Short mmCIF file of C-alpha atoms in Angstrom, two decimals:
data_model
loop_
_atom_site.label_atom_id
_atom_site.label_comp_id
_atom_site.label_asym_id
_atom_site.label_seq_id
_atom_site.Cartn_x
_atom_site.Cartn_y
_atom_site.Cartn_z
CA UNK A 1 98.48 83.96 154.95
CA UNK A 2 95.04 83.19 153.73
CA UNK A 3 95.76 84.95 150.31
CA UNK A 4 98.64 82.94 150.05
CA UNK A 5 97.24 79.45 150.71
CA UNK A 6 94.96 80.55 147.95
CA UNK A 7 97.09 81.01 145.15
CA UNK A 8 98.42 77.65 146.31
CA UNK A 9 94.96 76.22 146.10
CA UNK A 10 94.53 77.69 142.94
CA UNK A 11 97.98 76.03 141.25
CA UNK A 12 96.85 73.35 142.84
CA UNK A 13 93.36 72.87 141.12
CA UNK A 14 94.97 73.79 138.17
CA UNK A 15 97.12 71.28 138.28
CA UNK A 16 94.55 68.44 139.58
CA UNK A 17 92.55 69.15 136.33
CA UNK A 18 95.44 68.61 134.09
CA UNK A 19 95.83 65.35 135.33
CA UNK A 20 92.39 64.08 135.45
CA UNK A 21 92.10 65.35 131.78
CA UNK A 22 94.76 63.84 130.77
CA UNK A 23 93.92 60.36 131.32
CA UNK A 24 96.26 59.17 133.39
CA UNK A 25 93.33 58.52 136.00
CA UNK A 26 95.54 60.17 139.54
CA UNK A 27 94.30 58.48 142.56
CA UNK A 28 94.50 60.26 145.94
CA UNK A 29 98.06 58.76 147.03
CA UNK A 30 99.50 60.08 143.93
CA UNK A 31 98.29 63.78 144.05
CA UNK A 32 99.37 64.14 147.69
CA UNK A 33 102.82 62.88 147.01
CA UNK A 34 102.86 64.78 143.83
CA UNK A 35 101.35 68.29 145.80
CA UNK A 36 102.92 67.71 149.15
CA UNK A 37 99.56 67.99 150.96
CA UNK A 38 97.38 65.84 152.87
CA UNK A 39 94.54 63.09 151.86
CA UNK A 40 92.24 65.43 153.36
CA UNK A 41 93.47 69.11 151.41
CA UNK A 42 93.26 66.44 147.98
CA UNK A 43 89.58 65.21 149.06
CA UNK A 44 88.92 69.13 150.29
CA UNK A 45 90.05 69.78 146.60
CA UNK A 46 88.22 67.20 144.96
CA UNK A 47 85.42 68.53 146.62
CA UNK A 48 85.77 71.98 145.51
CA UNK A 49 85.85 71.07 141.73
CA UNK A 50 82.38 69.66 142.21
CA UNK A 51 81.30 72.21 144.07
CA UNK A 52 82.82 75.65 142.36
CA UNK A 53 83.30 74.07 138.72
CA UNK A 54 80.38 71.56 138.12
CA UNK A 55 83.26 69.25 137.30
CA UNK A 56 81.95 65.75 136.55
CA UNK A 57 84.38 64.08 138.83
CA UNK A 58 84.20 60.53 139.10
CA UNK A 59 86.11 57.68 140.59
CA UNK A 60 87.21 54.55 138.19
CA UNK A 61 87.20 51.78 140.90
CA UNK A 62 89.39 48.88 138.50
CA UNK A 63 91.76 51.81 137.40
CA UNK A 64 91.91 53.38 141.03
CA UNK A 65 91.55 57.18 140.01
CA UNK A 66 89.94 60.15 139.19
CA UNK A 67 88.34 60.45 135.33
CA UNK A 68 85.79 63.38 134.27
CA UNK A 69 82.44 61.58 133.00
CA UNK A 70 82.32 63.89 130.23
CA UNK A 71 85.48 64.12 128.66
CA UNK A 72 85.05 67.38 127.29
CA UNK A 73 85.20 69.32 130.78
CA UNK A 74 87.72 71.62 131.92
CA UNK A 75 88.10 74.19 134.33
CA UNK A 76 87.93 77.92 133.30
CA UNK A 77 90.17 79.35 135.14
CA UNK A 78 93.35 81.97 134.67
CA UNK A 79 95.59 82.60 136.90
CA UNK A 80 97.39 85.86 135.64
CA UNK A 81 100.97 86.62 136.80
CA UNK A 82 102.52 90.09 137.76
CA UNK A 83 103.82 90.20 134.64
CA UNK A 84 100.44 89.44 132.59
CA UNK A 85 98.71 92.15 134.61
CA UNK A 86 101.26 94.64 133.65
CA UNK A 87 101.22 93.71 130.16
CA UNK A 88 97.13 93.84 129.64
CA UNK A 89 96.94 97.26 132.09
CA UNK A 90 100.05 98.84 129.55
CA UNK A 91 98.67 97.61 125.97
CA UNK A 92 95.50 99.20 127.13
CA UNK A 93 97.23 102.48 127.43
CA UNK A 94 99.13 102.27 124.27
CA UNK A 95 96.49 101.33 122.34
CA UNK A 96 95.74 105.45 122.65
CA UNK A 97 97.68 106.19 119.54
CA UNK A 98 94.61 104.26 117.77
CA UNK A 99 92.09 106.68 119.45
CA UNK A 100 90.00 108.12 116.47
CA UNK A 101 89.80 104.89 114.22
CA UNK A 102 88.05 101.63 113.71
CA UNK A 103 91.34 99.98 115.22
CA UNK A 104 90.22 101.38 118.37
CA UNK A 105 86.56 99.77 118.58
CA UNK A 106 88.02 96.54 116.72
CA UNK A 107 90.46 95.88 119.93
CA UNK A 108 87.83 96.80 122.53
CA UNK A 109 85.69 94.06 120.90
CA UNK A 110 88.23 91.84 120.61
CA UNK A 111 89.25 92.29 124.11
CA UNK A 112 85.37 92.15 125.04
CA UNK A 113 85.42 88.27 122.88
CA UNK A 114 88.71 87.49 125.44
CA UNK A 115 86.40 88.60 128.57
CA UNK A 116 83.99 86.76 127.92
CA UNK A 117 86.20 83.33 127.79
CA UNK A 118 87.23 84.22 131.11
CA UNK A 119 85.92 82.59 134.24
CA UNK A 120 83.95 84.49 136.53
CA UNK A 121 86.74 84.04 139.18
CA UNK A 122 90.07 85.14 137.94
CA UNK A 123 93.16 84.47 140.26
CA UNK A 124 96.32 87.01 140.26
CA UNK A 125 99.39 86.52 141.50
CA UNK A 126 100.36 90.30 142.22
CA UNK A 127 100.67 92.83 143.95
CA UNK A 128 100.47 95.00 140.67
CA UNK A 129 97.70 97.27 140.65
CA UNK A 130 96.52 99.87 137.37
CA UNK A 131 96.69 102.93 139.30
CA UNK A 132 100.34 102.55 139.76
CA UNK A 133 101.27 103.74 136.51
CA UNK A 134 99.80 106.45 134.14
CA UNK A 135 100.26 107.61 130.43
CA UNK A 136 100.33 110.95 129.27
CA UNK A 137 99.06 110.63 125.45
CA UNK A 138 99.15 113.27 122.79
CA UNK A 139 96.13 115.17 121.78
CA UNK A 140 94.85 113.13 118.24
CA UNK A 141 92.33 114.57 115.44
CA UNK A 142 89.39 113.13 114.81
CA UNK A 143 89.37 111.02 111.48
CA UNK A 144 86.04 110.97 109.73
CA UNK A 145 84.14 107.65 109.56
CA UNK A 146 84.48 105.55 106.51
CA UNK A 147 88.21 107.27 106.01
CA UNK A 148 90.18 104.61 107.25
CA UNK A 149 88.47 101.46 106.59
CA UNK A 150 88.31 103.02 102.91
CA UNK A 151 91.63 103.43 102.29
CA UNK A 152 93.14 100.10 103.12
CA UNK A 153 90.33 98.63 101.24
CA UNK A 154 91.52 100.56 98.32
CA UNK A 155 94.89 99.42 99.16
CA UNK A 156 93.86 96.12 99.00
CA UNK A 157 91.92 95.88 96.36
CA UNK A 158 94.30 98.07 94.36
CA UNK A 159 91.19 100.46 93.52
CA UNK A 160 91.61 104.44 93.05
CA UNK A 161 90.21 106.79 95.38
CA UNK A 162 88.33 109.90 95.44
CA UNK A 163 87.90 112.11 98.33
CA UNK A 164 87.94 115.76 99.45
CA UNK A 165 91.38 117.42 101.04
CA UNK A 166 91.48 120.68 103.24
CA UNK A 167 95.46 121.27 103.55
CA UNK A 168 96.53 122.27 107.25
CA UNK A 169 97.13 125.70 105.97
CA UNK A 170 94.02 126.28 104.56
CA UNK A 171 89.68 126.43 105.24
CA UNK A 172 88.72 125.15 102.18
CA UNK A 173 88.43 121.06 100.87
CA UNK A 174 89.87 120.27 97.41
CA UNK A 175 88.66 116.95 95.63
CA UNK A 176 91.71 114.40 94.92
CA UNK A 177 92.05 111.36 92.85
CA UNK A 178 94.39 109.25 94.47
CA UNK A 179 96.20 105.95 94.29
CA UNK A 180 97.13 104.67 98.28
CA UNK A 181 100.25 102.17 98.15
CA UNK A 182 101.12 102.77 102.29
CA UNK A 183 99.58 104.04 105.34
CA UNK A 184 101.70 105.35 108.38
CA UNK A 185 101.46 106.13 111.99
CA UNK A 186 103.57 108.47 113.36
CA UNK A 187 102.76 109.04 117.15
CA UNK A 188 99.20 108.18 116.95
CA UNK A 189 99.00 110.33 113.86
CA UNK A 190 97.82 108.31 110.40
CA UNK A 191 99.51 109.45 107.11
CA UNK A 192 98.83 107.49 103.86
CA UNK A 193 101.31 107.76 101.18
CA UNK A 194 100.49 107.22 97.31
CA UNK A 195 100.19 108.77 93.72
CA UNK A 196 98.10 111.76 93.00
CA UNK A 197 96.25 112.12 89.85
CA UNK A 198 95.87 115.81 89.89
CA UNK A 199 99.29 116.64 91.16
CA UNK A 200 100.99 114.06 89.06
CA UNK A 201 103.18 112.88 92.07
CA UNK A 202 103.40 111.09 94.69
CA UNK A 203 101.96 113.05 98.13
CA UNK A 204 101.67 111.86 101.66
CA UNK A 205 98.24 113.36 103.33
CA UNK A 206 96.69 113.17 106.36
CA UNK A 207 94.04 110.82 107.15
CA UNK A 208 92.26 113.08 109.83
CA UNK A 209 91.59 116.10 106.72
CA UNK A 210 90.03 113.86 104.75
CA UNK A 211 85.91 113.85 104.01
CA UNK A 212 83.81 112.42 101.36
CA UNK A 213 85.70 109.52 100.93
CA UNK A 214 84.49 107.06 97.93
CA UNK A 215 86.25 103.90 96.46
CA UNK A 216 86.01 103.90 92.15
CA UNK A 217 85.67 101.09 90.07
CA UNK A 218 89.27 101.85 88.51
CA UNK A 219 92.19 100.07 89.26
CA UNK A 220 95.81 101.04 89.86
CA UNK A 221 99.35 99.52 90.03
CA UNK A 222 102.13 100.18 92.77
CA UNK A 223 105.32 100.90 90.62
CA UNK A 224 107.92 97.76 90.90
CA UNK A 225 110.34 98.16 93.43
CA UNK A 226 108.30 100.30 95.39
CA UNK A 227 109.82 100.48 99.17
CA UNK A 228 107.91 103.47 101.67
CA UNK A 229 111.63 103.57 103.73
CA UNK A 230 113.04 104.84 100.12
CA UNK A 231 110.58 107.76 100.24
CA UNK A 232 110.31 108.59 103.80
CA UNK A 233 112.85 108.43 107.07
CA UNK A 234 111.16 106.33 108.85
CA UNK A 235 113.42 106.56 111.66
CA UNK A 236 112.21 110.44 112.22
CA UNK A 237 109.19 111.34 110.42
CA UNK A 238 106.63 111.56 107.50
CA UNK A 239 107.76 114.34 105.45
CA UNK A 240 108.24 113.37 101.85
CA UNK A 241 110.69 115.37 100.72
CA UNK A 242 112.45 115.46 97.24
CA UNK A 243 115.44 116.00 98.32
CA UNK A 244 118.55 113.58 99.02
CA UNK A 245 119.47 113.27 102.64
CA UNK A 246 121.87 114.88 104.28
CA UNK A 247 124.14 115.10 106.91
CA UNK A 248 123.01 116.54 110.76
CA UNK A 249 125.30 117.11 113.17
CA UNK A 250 124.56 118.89 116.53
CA UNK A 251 126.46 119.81 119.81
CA UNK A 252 124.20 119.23 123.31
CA UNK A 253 125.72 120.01 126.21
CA UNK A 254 126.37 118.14 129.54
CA UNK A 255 123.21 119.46 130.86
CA UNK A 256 121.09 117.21 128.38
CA UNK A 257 123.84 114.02 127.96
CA UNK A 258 122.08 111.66 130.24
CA UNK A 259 118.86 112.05 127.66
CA UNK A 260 120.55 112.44 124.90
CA UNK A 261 122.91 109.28 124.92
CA UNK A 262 120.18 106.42 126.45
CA UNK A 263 118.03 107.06 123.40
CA UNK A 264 118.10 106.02 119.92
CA UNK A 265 117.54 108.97 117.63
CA UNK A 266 118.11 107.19 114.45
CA UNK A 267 119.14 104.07 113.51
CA UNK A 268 122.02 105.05 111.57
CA UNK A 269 123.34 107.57 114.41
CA UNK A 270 126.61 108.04 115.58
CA UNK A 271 126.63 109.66 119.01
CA UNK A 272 130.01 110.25 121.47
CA UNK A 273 130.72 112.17 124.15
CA UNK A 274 133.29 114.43 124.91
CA UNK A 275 135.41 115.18 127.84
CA UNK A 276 133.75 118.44 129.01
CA UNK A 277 130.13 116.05 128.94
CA UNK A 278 128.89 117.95 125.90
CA UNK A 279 127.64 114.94 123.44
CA UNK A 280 127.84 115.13 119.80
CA UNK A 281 125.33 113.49 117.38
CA UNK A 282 125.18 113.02 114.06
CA UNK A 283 122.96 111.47 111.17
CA UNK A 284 121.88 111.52 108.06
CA UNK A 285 117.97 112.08 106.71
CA UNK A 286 115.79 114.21 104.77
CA UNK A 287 113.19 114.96 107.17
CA UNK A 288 114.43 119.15 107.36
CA UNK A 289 110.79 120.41 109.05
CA UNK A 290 111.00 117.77 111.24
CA UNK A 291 114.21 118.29 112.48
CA UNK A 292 113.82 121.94 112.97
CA UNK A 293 110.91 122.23 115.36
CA UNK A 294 112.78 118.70 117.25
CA UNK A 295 116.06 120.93 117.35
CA UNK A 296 113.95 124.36 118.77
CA UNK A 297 112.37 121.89 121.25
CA UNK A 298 115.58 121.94 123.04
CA UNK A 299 116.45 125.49 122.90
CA UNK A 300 119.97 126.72 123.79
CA UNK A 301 120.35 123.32 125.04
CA UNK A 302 121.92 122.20 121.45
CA UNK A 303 123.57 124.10 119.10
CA UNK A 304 123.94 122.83 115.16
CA UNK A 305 127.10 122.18 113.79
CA UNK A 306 125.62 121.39 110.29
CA UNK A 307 124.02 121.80 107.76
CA UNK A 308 123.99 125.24 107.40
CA UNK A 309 120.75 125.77 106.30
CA UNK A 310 119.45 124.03 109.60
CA UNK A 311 121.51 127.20 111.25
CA UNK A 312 119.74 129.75 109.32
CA UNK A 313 116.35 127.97 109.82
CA UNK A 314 117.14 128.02 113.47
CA UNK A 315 118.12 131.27 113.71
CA UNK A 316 114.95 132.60 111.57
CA UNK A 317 112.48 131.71 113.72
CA UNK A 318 114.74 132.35 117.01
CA UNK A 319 114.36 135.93 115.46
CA UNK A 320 110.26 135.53 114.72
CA UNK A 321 109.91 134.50 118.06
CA UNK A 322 111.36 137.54 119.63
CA UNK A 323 109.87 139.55 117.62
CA UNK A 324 106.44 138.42 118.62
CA UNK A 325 107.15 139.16 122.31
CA UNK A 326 108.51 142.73 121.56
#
Protein backbone atom coordinates (compact mmCIF):
# COMPACT_ATOMS: atom_id res chain seq x y z
CA UNK A 1 0.00 0.00 0.00
CA UNK A 2 2.77 2.33 0.93
CA UNK A 3 4.62 1.62 -2.43
CA UNK A 4 1.62 2.39 -4.10
CA UNK A 5 0.68 5.75 -2.53
CA UNK A 6 4.17 6.51 -3.66
CA UNK A 7 4.07 6.21 -7.18
CA UNK A 8 0.93 8.28 -6.71
CA UNK A 9 2.92 10.88 -4.89
CA UNK A 10 5.39 10.76 -7.39
CA UNK A 11 2.77 11.47 -10.57
CA UNK A 12 1.60 13.72 -8.44
CA UNK A 13 4.76 15.97 -7.91
CA UNK A 14 5.34 15.52 -11.32
CA UNK A 15 2.47 16.88 -12.23
CA UNK A 16 2.42 19.89 -9.54
CA UNK A 17 5.74 21.05 -11.19
CA UNK A 18 4.34 21.17 -14.61
CA UNK A 19 1.91 23.47 -13.56
CA UNK A 20 3.82 25.81 -11.49
CA UNK A 21 6.32 25.98 -14.47
CA UNK A 22 4.06 26.63 -16.67
CA UNK A 23 2.75 29.80 -15.50
CA UNK A 24 -0.52 29.33 -14.98
CA UNK A 25 0.18 30.15 -11.16
CA UNK A 26 -2.29 26.76 -9.54
CA UNK A 27 -3.54 27.73 -6.23
CA UNK A 28 -4.37 25.03 -3.64
CA UNK A 29 -8.26 24.67 -4.60
CA UNK A 30 -7.29 23.98 -8.05
CA UNK A 31 -4.65 21.16 -7.55
CA UNK A 32 -6.94 19.28 -5.14
CA UNK A 33 -9.82 19.32 -7.53
CA UNK A 34 -7.48 18.66 -10.32
CA UNK A 35 -5.56 15.52 -8.09
CA UNK A 36 -8.53 14.39 -6.13
CA UNK A 37 -6.71 14.81 -2.80
CA UNK A 38 -6.98 16.89 0.14
CA UNK A 39 -5.72 20.66 1.06
CA UNK A 40 -3.55 18.99 3.41
CA UNK A 41 -1.81 15.95 0.85
CA UNK A 42 -1.39 19.44 -1.70
CA UNK A 43 0.28 21.54 1.31
CA UNK A 44 2.12 17.97 2.42
CA UNK A 45 3.26 18.16 -1.32
CA UNK A 46 4.13 21.61 -1.49
CA UNK A 47 6.11 20.95 1.33
CA UNK A 48 8.02 18.18 -0.03
CA UNK A 49 9.23 20.14 -3.15
CA UNK A 50 10.94 22.50 -0.74
CA UNK A 51 12.13 20.08 1.22
CA UNK A 52 13.43 17.06 -1.28
CA UNK A 53 13.96 19.42 -4.46
CA UNK A 54 15.21 22.88 -3.18
CA UNK A 55 12.31 24.09 -5.28
CA UNK A 56 11.94 27.87 -4.94
CA UNK A 57 8.28 27.71 -4.26
CA UNK A 58 6.57 30.78 -3.70
CA UNK A 59 3.09 32.09 -3.31
CA UNK A 60 1.85 35.18 -5.68
CA UNK A 61 -0.71 36.74 -3.23
CA UNK A 62 -2.66 39.22 -6.23
CA UNK A 63 -2.53 36.13 -8.66
CA UNK A 64 -3.53 33.56 -5.83
CA UNK A 65 -0.96 30.69 -6.75
CA UNK A 66 2.05 28.96 -6.75
CA UNK A 67 5.15 30.52 -9.10
CA UNK A 68 8.96 29.25 -8.78
CA UNK A 69 11.17 32.46 -7.88
CA UNK A 70 13.63 31.37 -10.28
CA UNK A 71 12.09 30.49 -13.34
CA UNK A 72 14.61 28.25 -14.46
CA UNK A 73 13.85 25.38 -11.78
CA UNK A 74 12.56 22.09 -12.38
CA UNK A 75 12.42 18.94 -10.77
CA UNK A 76 14.82 16.07 -11.79
CA UNK A 77 12.99 13.41 -11.59
CA UNK A 78 12.10 10.09 -13.91
CA UNK A 79 9.70 8.00 -13.33
CA UNK A 80 10.51 4.89 -15.60
CA UNK A 81 7.67 2.54 -16.66
CA UNK A 82 7.75 -1.37 -16.96
CA UNK A 83 8.25 -0.96 -20.28
CA UNK A 84 11.34 1.61 -20.07
CA UNK A 85 13.03 -0.76 -17.63
CA UNK A 86 12.76 -3.57 -20.00
CA UNK A 87 13.92 -1.63 -22.82
CA UNK A 88 17.29 -0.07 -21.01
CA UNK A 89 17.97 -3.76 -19.11
CA UNK A 90 17.56 -5.48 -23.04
CA UNK A 91 19.62 -2.76 -25.17
CA UNK A 92 22.24 -3.34 -22.58
CA UNK A 93 22.38 -6.94 -23.51
CA UNK A 94 22.30 -6.45 -27.18
CA UNK A 95 24.70 -4.04 -27.26
CA UNK A 96 27.11 -7.46 -26.88
CA UNK A 97 27.43 -7.83 -30.58
CA UNK A 98 29.60 -4.44 -30.24
CA UNK A 99 31.89 -6.16 -27.62
CA UNK A 100 35.50 -5.70 -29.05
CA UNK A 101 35.11 -2.09 -30.58
CA UNK A 102 35.08 1.56 -29.82
CA UNK A 103 31.14 1.31 -30.25
CA UNK A 104 31.21 -0.51 -27.12
CA UNK A 105 33.08 2.20 -24.82
CA UNK A 106 31.28 5.07 -26.94
CA UNK A 107 27.67 3.71 -25.57
CA UNK A 108 28.90 3.06 -22.01
CA UNK A 109 29.92 6.75 -22.01
CA UNK A 110 27.09 7.85 -23.49
CA UNK A 111 24.94 5.96 -21.17
CA UNK A 112 27.36 7.23 -18.25
CA UNK A 113 26.43 11.28 -19.81
CA UNK A 114 22.43 9.93 -19.44
CA UNK A 115 23.27 8.82 -15.63
CA UNK A 116 24.48 11.52 -14.72
CA UNK A 117 21.23 13.74 -15.80
CA UNK A 118 19.38 11.52 -13.66
CA UNK A 119 18.15 12.44 -10.23
CA UNK A 120 19.50 10.78 -7.38
CA UNK A 121 16.00 9.30 -6.66
CA UNK A 122 14.60 7.50 -9.61
CA UNK A 123 10.90 6.20 -9.33
CA UNK A 124 9.76 2.81 -11.25
CA UNK A 125 6.67 1.71 -11.87
CA UNK A 126 7.44 -2.17 -12.08
CA UNK A 127 7.65 -5.05 -10.98
CA UNK A 128 10.33 -5.82 -13.75
CA UNK A 129 13.51 -6.78 -12.41
CA UNK A 130 17.15 -7.56 -14.67
CA UNK A 131 17.62 -10.90 -13.37
CA UNK A 132 14.49 -12.07 -14.97
CA UNK A 133 15.85 -12.42 -18.27
CA UNK A 134 19.33 -13.49 -19.62
CA UNK A 135 21.23 -13.49 -23.04
CA UNK A 136 23.32 -16.07 -24.28
CA UNK A 137 25.86 -14.10 -26.74
CA UNK A 138 28.27 -15.59 -29.18
CA UNK A 139 31.91 -15.81 -28.50
CA UNK A 140 33.49 -12.43 -30.60
CA UNK A 141 37.34 -11.86 -31.64
CA UNK A 142 39.13 -9.31 -30.45
CA UNK A 143 39.64 -6.41 -33.05
CA UNK A 144 42.91 -4.57 -32.68
CA UNK A 145 42.80 -0.92 -31.54
CA UNK A 146 42.92 1.76 -34.13
CA UNK A 147 41.18 -0.96 -36.71
CA UNK A 148 37.86 0.23 -36.58
CA UNK A 149 37.92 3.82 -35.96
CA UNK A 150 40.46 3.69 -39.04
CA UNK A 151 38.46 2.31 -41.42
CA UNK A 152 35.34 4.38 -41.33
CA UNK A 153 37.58 7.30 -41.24
CA UNK A 154 38.95 6.11 -44.45
CA UNK A 155 35.50 5.59 -45.53
CA UNK A 156 34.75 8.90 -44.87
CA UNK A 157 37.28 10.67 -45.98
CA UNK A 158 37.47 8.52 -49.11
CA UNK A 159 41.33 7.85 -48.26
CA UNK A 160 43.16 4.37 -49.16
CA UNK A 161 44.28 2.09 -46.62
CA UNK A 162 47.17 0.05 -45.75
CA UNK A 163 47.24 -2.63 -43.27
CA UNK A 164 48.47 -6.18 -42.61
CA UNK A 165 45.97 -9.41 -43.29
CA UNK A 166 46.47 -12.99 -41.75
CA UNK A 167 43.63 -15.09 -43.72
CA UNK A 168 41.64 -17.53 -41.30
CA UNK A 169 43.42 -20.34 -42.94
CA UNK A 170 46.68 -19.25 -42.44
CA UNK A 171 49.69 -17.99 -39.51
CA UNK A 172 51.17 -15.54 -41.43
CA UNK A 173 50.01 -11.44 -42.07
CA UNK A 174 50.12 -10.19 -45.69
CA UNK A 175 50.24 -6.28 -46.27
CA UNK A 176 47.04 -4.95 -48.36
CA UNK A 177 46.27 -1.77 -50.06
CA UNK A 178 42.75 -1.31 -49.85
CA UNK A 179 39.88 0.96 -50.77
CA UNK A 180 36.76 0.46 -47.86
CA UNK A 181 33.28 1.53 -49.51
CA UNK A 182 31.03 -0.63 -46.59
CA UNK A 183 31.42 -2.14 -43.29
CA UNK A 184 29.08 -5.04 -42.02
CA UNK A 185 28.00 -6.78 -38.94
CA UNK A 186 26.93 -10.03 -39.12
CA UNK A 187 26.09 -11.44 -35.56
CA UNK A 188 28.42 -9.31 -33.71
CA UNK A 189 31.02 -10.13 -36.33
CA UNK A 190 32.49 -6.83 -38.42
CA UNK A 191 33.28 -7.40 -42.16
CA UNK A 192 34.32 -4.40 -44.36
CA UNK A 193 33.80 -4.70 -47.97
CA UNK A 194 35.92 -2.70 -50.70
CA UNK A 195 38.52 -2.80 -53.64
CA UNK A 196 41.86 -4.41 -53.29
CA UNK A 197 44.85 -3.03 -54.92
CA UNK A 198 46.89 -6.12 -54.93
CA UNK A 199 44.16 -8.51 -55.82
CA UNK A 200 42.60 -6.23 -58.32
CA UNK A 201 39.02 -6.97 -56.94
CA UNK A 202 36.79 -6.32 -54.75
CA UNK A 203 37.26 -8.59 -51.24
CA UNK A 204 35.30 -8.57 -48.05
CA UNK A 205 37.83 -9.14 -44.88
CA UNK A 206 37.52 -9.37 -41.50
CA UNK A 207 38.01 -6.58 -39.22
CA UNK A 208 39.22 -8.75 -36.16
CA UNK A 209 42.59 -10.15 -38.59
CA UNK A 210 43.57 -6.99 -39.22
CA UNK A 211 46.99 -5.22 -37.57
CA UNK A 212 49.07 -2.36 -38.52
CA UNK A 213 46.46 -0.38 -39.71
CA UNK A 214 47.54 3.17 -41.37
CA UNK A 215 45.36 5.74 -43.34
CA UNK A 216 47.50 7.20 -46.80
CA UNK A 217 47.34 10.44 -48.14
CA UNK A 218 45.72 8.94 -51.47
CA UNK A 219 42.34 9.18 -52.33
CA UNK A 220 39.82 6.80 -53.89
CA UNK A 221 36.35 6.76 -55.59
CA UNK A 222 33.35 4.28 -54.89
CA UNK A 223 32.29 3.16 -58.48
CA UNK A 224 28.70 4.85 -59.46
CA UNK A 225 25.93 2.80 -58.71
CA UNK A 226 27.61 1.06 -56.11
CA UNK A 227 24.84 -0.86 -53.81
CA UNK A 228 26.58 -3.56 -50.89
CA UNK A 229 22.90 -5.68 -51.23
CA UNK A 230 24.10 -6.17 -55.09
CA UNK A 231 27.30 -7.84 -53.85
CA UNK A 232 26.28 -9.59 -50.80
CA UNK A 233 22.82 -11.43 -49.46
CA UNK A 234 22.26 -9.55 -46.90
CA UNK A 235 19.41 -11.48 -45.83
CA UNK A 236 21.93 -14.60 -44.97
CA UNK A 237 25.44 -13.68 -44.87
CA UNK A 238 28.79 -12.00 -45.90
CA UNK A 239 30.22 -14.19 -48.43
CA UNK A 240 31.02 -12.38 -51.62
CA UNK A 241 30.67 -14.68 -54.05
CA UNK A 242 30.98 -14.29 -57.91
CA UNK A 243 28.50 -16.21 -58.70
CA UNK A 244 24.69 -15.48 -59.66
CA UNK A 245 22.21 -16.70 -57.13
CA UNK A 246 20.45 -19.52 -57.20
CA UNK A 247 17.66 -21.38 -56.28
CA UNK A 248 17.45 -23.45 -52.55
CA UNK A 249 14.92 -25.56 -51.84
CA UNK A 250 14.80 -27.92 -48.76
CA UNK A 251 12.34 -30.46 -47.15
CA UNK A 252 12.15 -30.23 -42.95
CA UNK A 253 10.08 -32.40 -41.42
CA UNK A 254 7.18 -32.06 -38.88
CA UNK A 255 9.59 -32.46 -36.14
CA UNK A 256 11.21 -28.93 -36.88
CA UNK A 257 7.80 -27.03 -38.52
CA UNK A 258 6.94 -25.05 -35.49
CA UNK A 259 10.71 -23.37 -35.89
CA UNK A 260 10.89 -23.46 -39.14
CA UNK A 261 7.59 -21.59 -40.21
CA UNK A 262 7.56 -18.56 -37.23
CA UNK A 263 10.86 -17.35 -38.63
CA UNK A 264 11.89 -15.37 -41.48
CA UNK A 265 14.77 -17.00 -43.29
CA UNK A 266 14.93 -14.65 -46.13
CA UNK A 267 13.08 -12.01 -47.25
CA UNK A 268 12.27 -13.31 -50.52
CA UNK A 269 11.22 -16.91 -49.06
CA UNK A 270 8.46 -18.89 -49.93
CA UNK A 271 7.67 -21.41 -47.20
CA UNK A 272 4.31 -23.96 -47.05
CA UNK A 273 3.49 -26.75 -45.34
CA UNK A 274 2.31 -29.91 -46.29
CA UNK A 275 -0.25 -32.29 -45.07
CA UNK A 276 2.04 -34.90 -43.41
CA UNK A 277 3.63 -31.45 -41.31
CA UNK A 278 6.86 -31.67 -43.28
CA UNK A 279 7.45 -27.80 -44.43
CA UNK A 280 9.06 -26.89 -47.59
CA UNK A 281 11.24 -23.76 -48.10
CA UNK A 282 12.63 -22.23 -50.76
CA UNK A 283 14.85 -19.14 -51.83
CA UNK A 284 17.10 -17.79 -53.82
CA UNK A 285 20.92 -16.40 -52.84
CA UNK A 286 24.45 -16.84 -53.40
CA UNK A 287 25.67 -17.29 -50.02
CA UNK A 288 26.68 -21.47 -50.84
CA UNK A 289 29.25 -21.76 -47.52
CA UNK A 290 26.82 -20.23 -45.63
CA UNK A 291 24.10 -22.26 -46.40
CA UNK A 292 25.93 -25.47 -46.03
CA UNK A 293 27.17 -25.40 -42.47
CA UNK A 294 23.20 -23.61 -41.67
CA UNK A 295 21.78 -26.80 -43.54
CA UNK A 296 24.37 -29.47 -41.45
CA UNK A 297 23.24 -27.52 -38.34
CA UNK A 298 20.05 -29.32 -38.63
CA UNK A 299 21.17 -32.70 -39.47
CA UNK A 300 18.73 -35.35 -40.75
CA UNK A 301 16.24 -32.93 -39.68
CA UNK A 302 16.15 -31.39 -43.45
CA UNK A 303 16.90 -32.91 -46.45
CA UNK A 304 17.80 -30.69 -49.85
CA UNK A 305 15.74 -30.85 -52.68
CA UNK A 306 18.06 -28.50 -54.72
CA UNK A 307 20.60 -27.46 -55.97
CA UNK A 308 22.45 -30.34 -56.50
CA UNK A 309 25.63 -29.24 -55.66
CA UNK A 310 24.26 -28.30 -52.08
CA UNK A 311 23.50 -32.35 -52.07
CA UNK A 312 26.94 -33.31 -52.88
CA UNK A 313 28.38 -30.67 -50.47
CA UNK A 314 26.16 -32.15 -47.87
CA UNK A 315 26.89 -35.44 -48.44
CA UNK A 316 30.88 -34.75 -48.57
CA UNK A 317 31.32 -33.74 -45.36
CA UNK A 318 28.44 -36.17 -43.91
CA UNK A 319 31.16 -38.66 -45.23
CA UNK A 320 34.37 -36.57 -43.57
CA UNK A 321 32.63 -36.60 -40.53
CA UNK A 322 32.29 -40.29 -40.24
CA UNK A 323 35.29 -40.85 -41.23
CA UNK A 324 36.86 -38.91 -38.43
CA UNK A 325 35.01 -40.99 -35.80
CA UNK A 326 36.05 -44.38 -37.42
Amino acid sequence: MAEREDKFRTHRIIQIDEDIRSGIYPSIDYLKEKHGVSRRTILRDIEFLRDRYNAPVEVDRIRGGYYYSDPTFAIRNVLLTEGDLFTIGTVMHLMEQYKNTPLENQFKHMMGKISELLPNQVSVDSGFLNKDISFISDPLPQIQDGVFENIFDAIKTKRVLKFDYRSVGSQDYKSRVFDAYHVLCQKGNWYVFGFDHGAGETRIYALSRFKNTTITNETFTIPDGFDISKEVDLSFGIWHNKEASEDYELLFNKGMANYILEREWHKDQKMVQREDGSVYLKFSSNQKQLILSWVLGFGSAVTVLSPESLKQDVMKTAKEIIKKYK
